[in-house]
Amino acid sequence: MIAVVGAGLMGAATAWQLARRGHEVALVEAYDIGHTHGSSHGSSRIFRRAYADPLYVGLTGRAYEQWRELEEDASTPLLRTTGGLDLGEGRDPEALAEVLGAAGVPYELLCAEAASERWPYVRFDGPVLYHPGAGVIDADQTVAACVRRAVEHGANAWTGVRVTGFDVGEKVVLRTDDGRELTADTVVIAAGAWLPELELPVPLPPLTVTQQQVFHFRQRDPSVVWPTLVFKDETMQTYGLPSGSDGGPLPAMKVAEHDRGTPTTAATRTGVVDASSRTRVSEFVRDRLPGLAPDPVAEATCLYTTTPDEDFVLDRHGPLVIVSPCSGQGAKFTPLVGAMAADLATGRAEPHPRFRLGRTA
C-alpha cells in the first residue's frame, strides 16, 4: 500500500497517477480538499514553455501531454491556451527564443513596435518573445479532478486528518492527530510548505518558505483575451495571467511579484497582504499594462517553498518519496510530477540527478 501525504496539486496528482495504475492508495490531507492554506488554491496558474533551461523546456512538453491525459480521464477542461509573452531585459527574449527553437517549440520574436500593434494594451520598450503554447491552469479544478478520479480509481481519501509522526522501518507507520495509525509500504510526502516542519529522517536541501501576494486588475476592455506574461528587469520580476473566477465576475488579470516574498512558515504565515507589494504591483500595472485599471479588485496570499538552486525535489529515501516541485514554478508540471512521483514510489524510475535530495545539503 502507498500512502500520499498532502492533497494539494502534487499529492492529488500523485494519488491519481498511482490509483489509475491499479495501486492501493491512501491520500491523507490535513484540511478539506481544495483548502486555501498552502500553494494549490485558486483558479489561475501559468502554463508556459519559455524557460532558459532546456531541461524545463523538455519537461513542459511532457507535462502538456499529461495535462491532456488528465483532462480526458476526468472529463474536465483544466488547461486553457492563451499564448504567452516574455519581456524585459532580465528575461532576455532573444536567448529564450534560441532555447525554444533548439527544442522545436513554436515561437515568435517581435520588436516593440510589432508587439504594440498586436497587443496595444501592453507597453513594450524592447524585444518580445511570444509562444502560442502558453496558457492558464485552473488549480482548484485540477485538485478536485485528481482527487475525484483517484477515489473513483479506488484510492481512499482521509481528509481533515493531520499526520503527526512517522515510524520508519521495513514499513512506515503514520500517526495522525485523531489517534489512528496507517501502515504503508511506501509513503509519498507532498506536504508543500509543511515539508520543513515534518522532521523527517531525510536529508532535505535547504527550503525557504515565503508568503507571496497576488492581485487582480479589471480589464478595461472585457472582450480582450489576454495572453500570459512574464516580465523581468533590474528592479522586479512580475507575472500576469487571466484571473478566472478569482478576479470576480468580470474579466480581470492576475498580476504579482515572483520575488520579494516574506519569509514565514506554513504554521505562522499571516495571510495579510503586504501593502508595499500592492503599491509596487499597482505601479507596474499603471506603467506597463494600460489595458488594466490600476486599482486591484481582489487580492490574496499563497506560499512558495524554494530551494537554493530553484530546482525541484523529487527523490526517494528508503520507503519515503519526497515531492517538492517548488520555487513558484511547479503548478504547470502537476500531472507530470504526479507521474514521476508514482514512478519513484513503485521503483519504475530513478530520480533525475538535479532533483535529488542531497544535491545542496
Short mmCIF file of C-alpha atoms in Angstrom, two decimals, residues 51-350:
data_model
loop_
_atom_site.label_atom_id
_atom_site.label_comp_id
_atom_site.label_asym_id
_atom_site.label_seq_id
_atom_site.Cartn_x
_atom_site.Cartn_y
_atom_site.Cartn_z
CA TYR A 51 12.50 28.59 -19.98
CA ALA A 52 16.16 29.45 -20.38
CA ASP A 53 16.94 25.92 -19.16
CA PRO A 54 16.45 23.16 -21.78
CA LEU A 55 15.62 20.66 -19.03
CA TYR A 56 12.48 22.55 -18.07
CA VAL A 57 11.51 23.21 -21.68
CA GLY A 58 11.51 19.47 -22.20
CA LEU A 59 9.53 18.87 -19.03
CA THR A 60 6.87 21.38 -20.09
CA GLY A 61 6.33 19.38 -23.28
CA ARG A 62 5.86 16.17 -21.32
CA ALA A 63 3.62 18.00 -18.84
CA TYR A 64 1.38 19.25 -21.66
CA GLU A 65 0.75 15.68 -22.77
CA GLN A 66 -0.07 14.67 -19.20
CA TRP A 67 -2.49 17.60 -18.85
CA ARG A 68 -4.44 16.36 -21.82
CA GLU A 69 -4.47 12.82 -20.39
CA LEU A 70 -5.81 14.14 -17.09
CA GLU A 71 -8.48 16.19 -18.84
CA GLU A 72 -9.58 13.14 -20.81
CA ASP A 73 -9.65 10.88 -17.76
CA ALA A 74 -11.54 13.45 -15.66
CA SER A 75 -13.76 14.74 -18.49
CA THR A 76 -12.88 18.23 -17.22
CA PRO A 77 -11.13 21.12 -19.05
CA LEU A 78 -8.19 22.28 -16.94
CA LEU A 79 -5.64 23.96 -19.25
CA ARG A 80 -6.74 26.83 -21.48
CA THR A 81 -4.28 28.00 -24.13
CA THR A 82 -3.86 31.79 -24.44
CA GLY A 83 -0.32 32.29 -25.71
CA GLY A 84 2.34 33.96 -23.60
CA LEU A 85 4.67 36.98 -23.69
CA ASP A 86 8.15 37.28 -22.19
CA LEU A 87 9.59 40.77 -21.99
CA GLY A 88 12.09 42.90 -20.15
CA GLU A 89 15.88 42.91 -20.20
CA GLY A 90 16.05 40.37 -17.41
CA ARG A 91 14.00 37.86 -19.41
CA ASP A 92 16.34 38.14 -22.41
CA PRO A 93 13.74 37.25 -25.09
CA GLU A 94 16.42 36.58 -27.73
CA ALA A 95 18.11 33.93 -25.56
CA LEU A 96 14.76 32.34 -24.74
CA ALA A 97 14.00 32.17 -28.46
CA GLU A 98 17.22 30.24 -29.07
CA VAL A 99 16.37 27.67 -26.41
CA LEU A 100 12.80 27.22 -27.66
CA GLY A 101 14.00 26.96 -31.24
CA ALA A 102 16.51 24.26 -30.33
CA ALA A 103 13.70 22.30 -28.66
CA GLY A 104 11.35 22.70 -31.62
CA VAL A 105 8.88 24.82 -29.64
CA PRO A 106 6.96 27.33 -31.79
CA TYR A 107 7.64 30.99 -31.01
CA GLU A 108 7.84 34.47 -32.49
CA LEU A 109 10.41 37.13 -31.65
CA LEU A 110 8.98 40.61 -32.19
CA CYS A 111 10.25 44.14 -31.91
CA ALA A 112 8.46 46.55 -29.60
CA GLU A 113 6.56 48.21 -32.45
CA ALA A 114 5.22 44.95 -33.85
CA ALA A 115 4.25 43.74 -30.38
CA SER A 116 2.43 47.02 -29.68
CA GLU A 117 0.35 46.60 -32.82
CA ARG A 118 -0.74 43.12 -31.74
CA TRP A 119 -1.20 43.82 -28.02
CA PRO A 120 -1.92 47.57 -27.73
CA TYR A 121 -2.97 47.18 -24.10
CA VAL A 122 0.63 46.35 -23.05
CA ARG A 123 3.52 48.83 -23.18
CA PHE A 124 6.67 47.43 -24.77
CA ASP A 125 10.12 49.04 -24.93
CA GLY A 126 12.23 46.20 -26.26
CA PRO A 127 12.12 42.80 -27.95
CA VAL A 128 9.29 40.43 -27.01
CA LEU A 129 9.05 36.66 -27.18
CA TYR A 130 5.62 35.21 -27.95
CA HIS A 131 4.94 31.49 -27.73
CA PRO A 132 1.46 30.23 -28.53
CA GLY A 133 1.63 27.18 -26.26
CA ALA A 134 1.30 29.17 -23.03
CA GLY A 135 -1.94 29.23 -21.11
CA VAL A 136 -3.81 29.14 -17.83
CA ILE A 137 -4.41 26.23 -15.44
CA ASP A 138 -7.34 26.10 -13.05
CA ALA A 139 -5.65 24.88 -9.86
CA ASP A 140 -8.87 24.41 -7.87
CA GLN A 141 -10.45 22.32 -10.60
CA THR A 142 -7.23 20.32 -11.01
CA VAL A 143 -7.08 19.33 -7.34
CA ALA A 144 -10.77 18.42 -7.38
CA ALA A 145 -10.45 16.39 -10.58
CA CYS A 146 -7.36 14.48 -9.40
CA VAL A 147 -8.88 13.58 -6.04
CA ARG A 148 -12.21 12.62 -7.57
CA ARG A 149 -10.62 10.39 -10.16
CA ALA A 150 -8.17 8.89 -7.67
CA VAL A 151 -11.10 7.85 -5.47
CA GLU A 152 -13.04 6.57 -8.47
CA HIS A 153 -9.97 4.52 -9.39
CA GLY A 154 -10.02 3.01 -5.88
CA ALA A 155 -7.99 5.36 -3.65
CA ASN A 156 -9.07 6.01 -0.07
CA ALA A 157 -9.08 9.70 0.93
CA TRP A 158 -8.56 10.70 4.57
CA THR A 159 -9.49 14.38 4.89
CA GLY A 160 -9.22 16.62 7.94
CA VAL A 161 -6.53 14.27 9.25
CA ARG A 162 -3.07 15.62 10.09
CA VAL A 163 -0.01 13.35 10.15
CA THR A 164 1.83 13.93 13.43
CA GLY A 165 4.64 11.39 13.18
CA PHE A 166 6.36 8.67 11.18
CA ASP A 167 7.82 5.37 12.38
CA VAL A 168 10.11 4.22 9.58
CA GLY A 169 11.20 0.61 9.41
CA GLU A 170 10.58 -2.08 6.81
CA LYS A 171 7.22 -0.36 6.51
CA VAL A 172 6.13 3.11 7.56
CA VAL A 173 3.56 3.74 10.27
CA LEU A 174 1.89 7.14 10.04
CA ARG A 175 0.44 8.52 13.27
CA THR A 176 -2.40 11.03 12.96
CA ASP A 177 -3.95 13.67 15.18
CA ASP A 178 -7.17 11.70 15.51
CA GLY A 179 -5.36 8.77 17.10
CA ARG A 180 -5.31 6.48 14.09
CA GLU A 181 -2.33 4.77 12.53
CA LEU A 182 -1.80 3.97 8.88
CA THR A 183 0.76 1.38 7.78
CA ALA A 184 2.19 1.70 4.28
CA ASP A 185 4.92 0.06 2.24
CA THR A 186 5.84 3.43 0.75
CA VAL A 187 4.89 6.98 1.68
CA VAL A 188 4.90 9.91 -0.73
CA ILE A 189 5.37 13.20 1.12
CA ALA A 190 3.79 16.04 -0.86
CA ALA A 191 3.26 18.41 2.05
CA GLY A 192 4.25 21.66 0.33
CA ALA A 193 5.26 24.40 2.76
CA TRP A 194 4.74 22.00 5.69
CA LEU A 195 7.63 19.80 4.50
CA PRO A 196 10.33 21.55 6.58
CA GLU A 197 8.17 21.15 9.71
CA LEU A 198 7.67 17.38 9.48
CA GLU A 199 11.10 16.47 10.95
CA LEU A 200 11.54 13.62 8.52
CA PRO A 201 14.55 11.28 8.75
CA VAL A 202 15.61 12.55 5.33
CA PRO A 203 18.49 14.86 4.23
CA LEU A 204 16.38 17.69 2.81
CA PRO A 205 18.05 20.52 0.92
CA PRO A 206 17.58 23.96 2.47
CA LEU A 207 13.98 25.07 1.94
CA THR A 208 12.77 28.66 2.28
CA VAL A 209 9.04 29.29 2.74
CA THR A 210 7.71 32.70 1.77
CA GLN A 211 4.28 34.30 1.72
CA GLN A 212 3.50 35.80 -1.70
CA GLN A 213 0.88 38.33 -2.70
CA VAL A 214 -1.31 38.21 -5.82
CA PHE A 215 -3.58 40.97 -7.15
CA HIS A 216 -6.38 41.06 -9.70
CA PHE A 217 -6.99 44.05 -12.00
CA ARG A 218 -10.09 44.65 -14.07
CA GLN A 219 -9.71 44.69 -17.86
CA ARG A 220 -10.71 48.00 -19.40
CA ASP A 221 -11.98 46.08 -22.43
CA PRO A 222 -13.69 42.90 -21.22
CA SER A 223 -13.74 41.43 -24.73
CA VAL A 224 -9.93 41.15 -24.96
CA VAL A 225 -8.37 37.72 -24.43
CA TRP A 226 -5.08 38.50 -22.72
CA PRO A 227 -2.00 36.31 -23.09
CA THR A 228 0.04 35.35 -20.05
CA LEU A 229 3.12 37.48 -19.49
CA VAL A 230 6.41 37.27 -17.63
CA PHE A 231 8.43 40.46 -17.08
CA LYS A 232 11.84 40.95 -15.51
CA ASP A 233 14.19 43.90 -15.31
CA GLU A 234 16.80 45.07 -12.81
CA THR A 235 14.15 46.06 -10.26
CA MET A 236 11.44 43.38 -10.26
CA GLN A 237 10.16 40.06 -11.55
CA THR A 238 6.47 40.13 -12.37
CA TYR A 239 3.99 37.80 -14.00
CA GLY A 240 0.43 38.15 -15.22
CA LEU A 241 -2.33 35.87 -16.46
CA PRO A 242 -6.11 35.82 -16.84
CA SER A 243 -7.66 35.63 -13.37
CA GLY A 244 -10.55 33.28 -13.89
CA SER A 245 -13.09 33.30 -11.09
CA ASP A 246 -10.54 34.64 -8.58
CA GLY A 247 -10.82 38.08 -10.18
CA GLY A 248 -14.58 38.36 -9.74
CA PRO A 249 -17.48 38.26 -12.19
CA LEU A 250 -15.85 40.49 -14.85
CA PRO A 251 -12.69 39.71 -16.87
CA ALA A 252 -9.53 40.52 -14.92
CA MET A 253 -5.81 39.82 -14.91
CA LYS A 254 -3.87 38.36 -12.01
CA VAL A 255 -0.57 40.22 -11.59
CA ALA A 256 2.05 39.54 -8.93
CA GLU A 257 5.71 39.69 -8.00
CA HIS A 258 7.62 36.46 -8.35
CA ASP A 259 10.32 37.69 -5.97
CA ARG A 260 10.15 39.69 -2.70
CA GLY A 261 8.10 37.21 -0.73
CA THR A 262 8.02 37.49 3.06
CA PRO A 263 9.87 34.66 4.89
CA THR A 264 7.47 32.63 7.01
CA THR A 265 6.43 29.06 7.79
CA ALA A 266 3.28 27.15 6.98
CA ALA A 267 2.28 27.35 10.63
CA THR A 268 2.98 31.07 11.16
CA ARG A 269 2.05 32.75 7.87
CA THR A 270 -0.25 35.70 8.49
CA GLY A 271 -2.34 35.72 5.34
CA VAL A 272 -2.18 39.53 5.46
CA VAL A 273 -1.33 41.13 2.11
CA ASP A 274 1.88 43.18 2.10
CA ALA A 275 0.84 46.76 1.33
CA SER A 276 4.22 47.57 -0.23
CA SER A 277 3.76 44.74 -2.73
CA ARG A 278 0.31 46.07 -3.60
CA THR A 279 1.85 49.50 -4.28
CA ARG A 280 4.65 48.13 -6.45
CA VAL A 281 2.36 45.88 -8.49
CA SER A 282 -0.22 48.64 -8.98
CA GLU A 283 2.53 50.97 -10.21
CA PHE A 284 3.72 48.27 -12.59
CA VAL A 285 0.19 47.87 -13.95
CA ARG A 286 -0.20 51.64 -14.33
CA ASP A 287 3.13 51.88 -16.19
CA ARG A 288 3.20 48.70 -18.25
CA LEU A 289 -0.36 47.41 -18.61
CA PRO A 290 -2.57 50.33 -19.71
CA GLY A 291 -5.31 47.90 -20.67
CA LEU A 292 -5.97 47.26 -16.97
CA ALA A 293 -7.46 49.56 -14.35
CA PRO A 294 -4.58 50.06 -11.88
CA ASP A 295 -6.52 49.52 -8.65
CA PRO A 296 -6.86 45.86 -7.65
CA VAL A 297 -10.36 44.44 -7.35
CA ALA A 298 -9.24 41.34 -5.42
CA GLU A 299 -6.11 40.09 -3.70
CA ALA A 300 -4.85 37.02 -1.88
CA THR A 301 -1.76 35.34 -0.47
CA CYS A 302 -0.14 31.97 -1.10
CA LEU A 303 3.07 30.18 -0.16
CA TYR A 304 6.26 29.47 -2.08
CA THR A 305 8.70 26.78 -0.98
CA THR A 306 12.06 27.49 -2.58
CA THR A 307 15.32 25.58 -2.94
CA PRO A 308 18.63 27.48 -3.31
CA ASP A 309 19.01 26.38 -6.94
CA GLU A 310 15.24 26.64 -7.64
CA ASP A 311 15.20 23.06 -8.93
CA PHE A 312 12.60 20.55 -7.79
CA VAL A 313 12.97 17.99 -5.04
CA LEU A 314 11.82 14.61 -6.41
CA ASP A 315 13.70 11.76 -4.80
CA ARG A 316 13.34 8.59 -2.77
CA HIS A 317 14.96 7.92 0.62
CA GLY A 318 14.21 4.39 1.78
CA PRO A 319 10.43 3.97 1.82
CA LEU A 320 9.85 7.75 1.66
CA VAL A 321 9.38 9.66 -1.59
CA ILE A 322 9.82 13.43 -1.21
CA VAL A 323 7.87 15.57 -3.69
CA SER A 324 8.52 19.31 -3.62
CA PRO A 325 8.39 20.77 -7.15
CA CYS A 326 8.72 24.20 -5.76
CA SER A 327 10.21 27.68 -6.17
CA GLY A 328 6.99 29.14 -7.54
CA GLN A 329 7.04 27.19 -10.79
CA GLY A 330 5.59 23.78 -10.02
CA ALA A 331 1.90 24.08 -10.89
CA LYS A 332 2.41 23.82 -14.64
CA PHE A 333 4.05 20.42 -14.17
CA THR A 334 1.35 18.96 -11.89
CA PRO A 335 0.28 15.76 -13.72
CA LEU A 336 3.84 15.07 -14.86
CA VAL A 337 5.17 15.42 -11.32
CA GLY A 338 2.45 13.02 -10.24
CA ALA A 339 3.69 10.51 -12.81
CA MET A 340 7.33 10.99 -11.80
CA ALA A 341 6.47 10.60 -8.11
CA ALA A 342 4.44 7.48 -8.88
CA ASP A 343 7.41 6.05 -10.77
CA LEU A 344 9.68 6.68 -7.77
CA ALA A 345 7.16 5.16 -5.38
CA THR A 346 6.85 1.98 -7.44
CA GLY A 347 10.51 1.63 -8.41
CA ARG A 348 9.88 2.24 -12.10
CA ALA A 349 12.42 5.05 -12.42
CA GLU A 350 15.40 6.70 -10.77
#
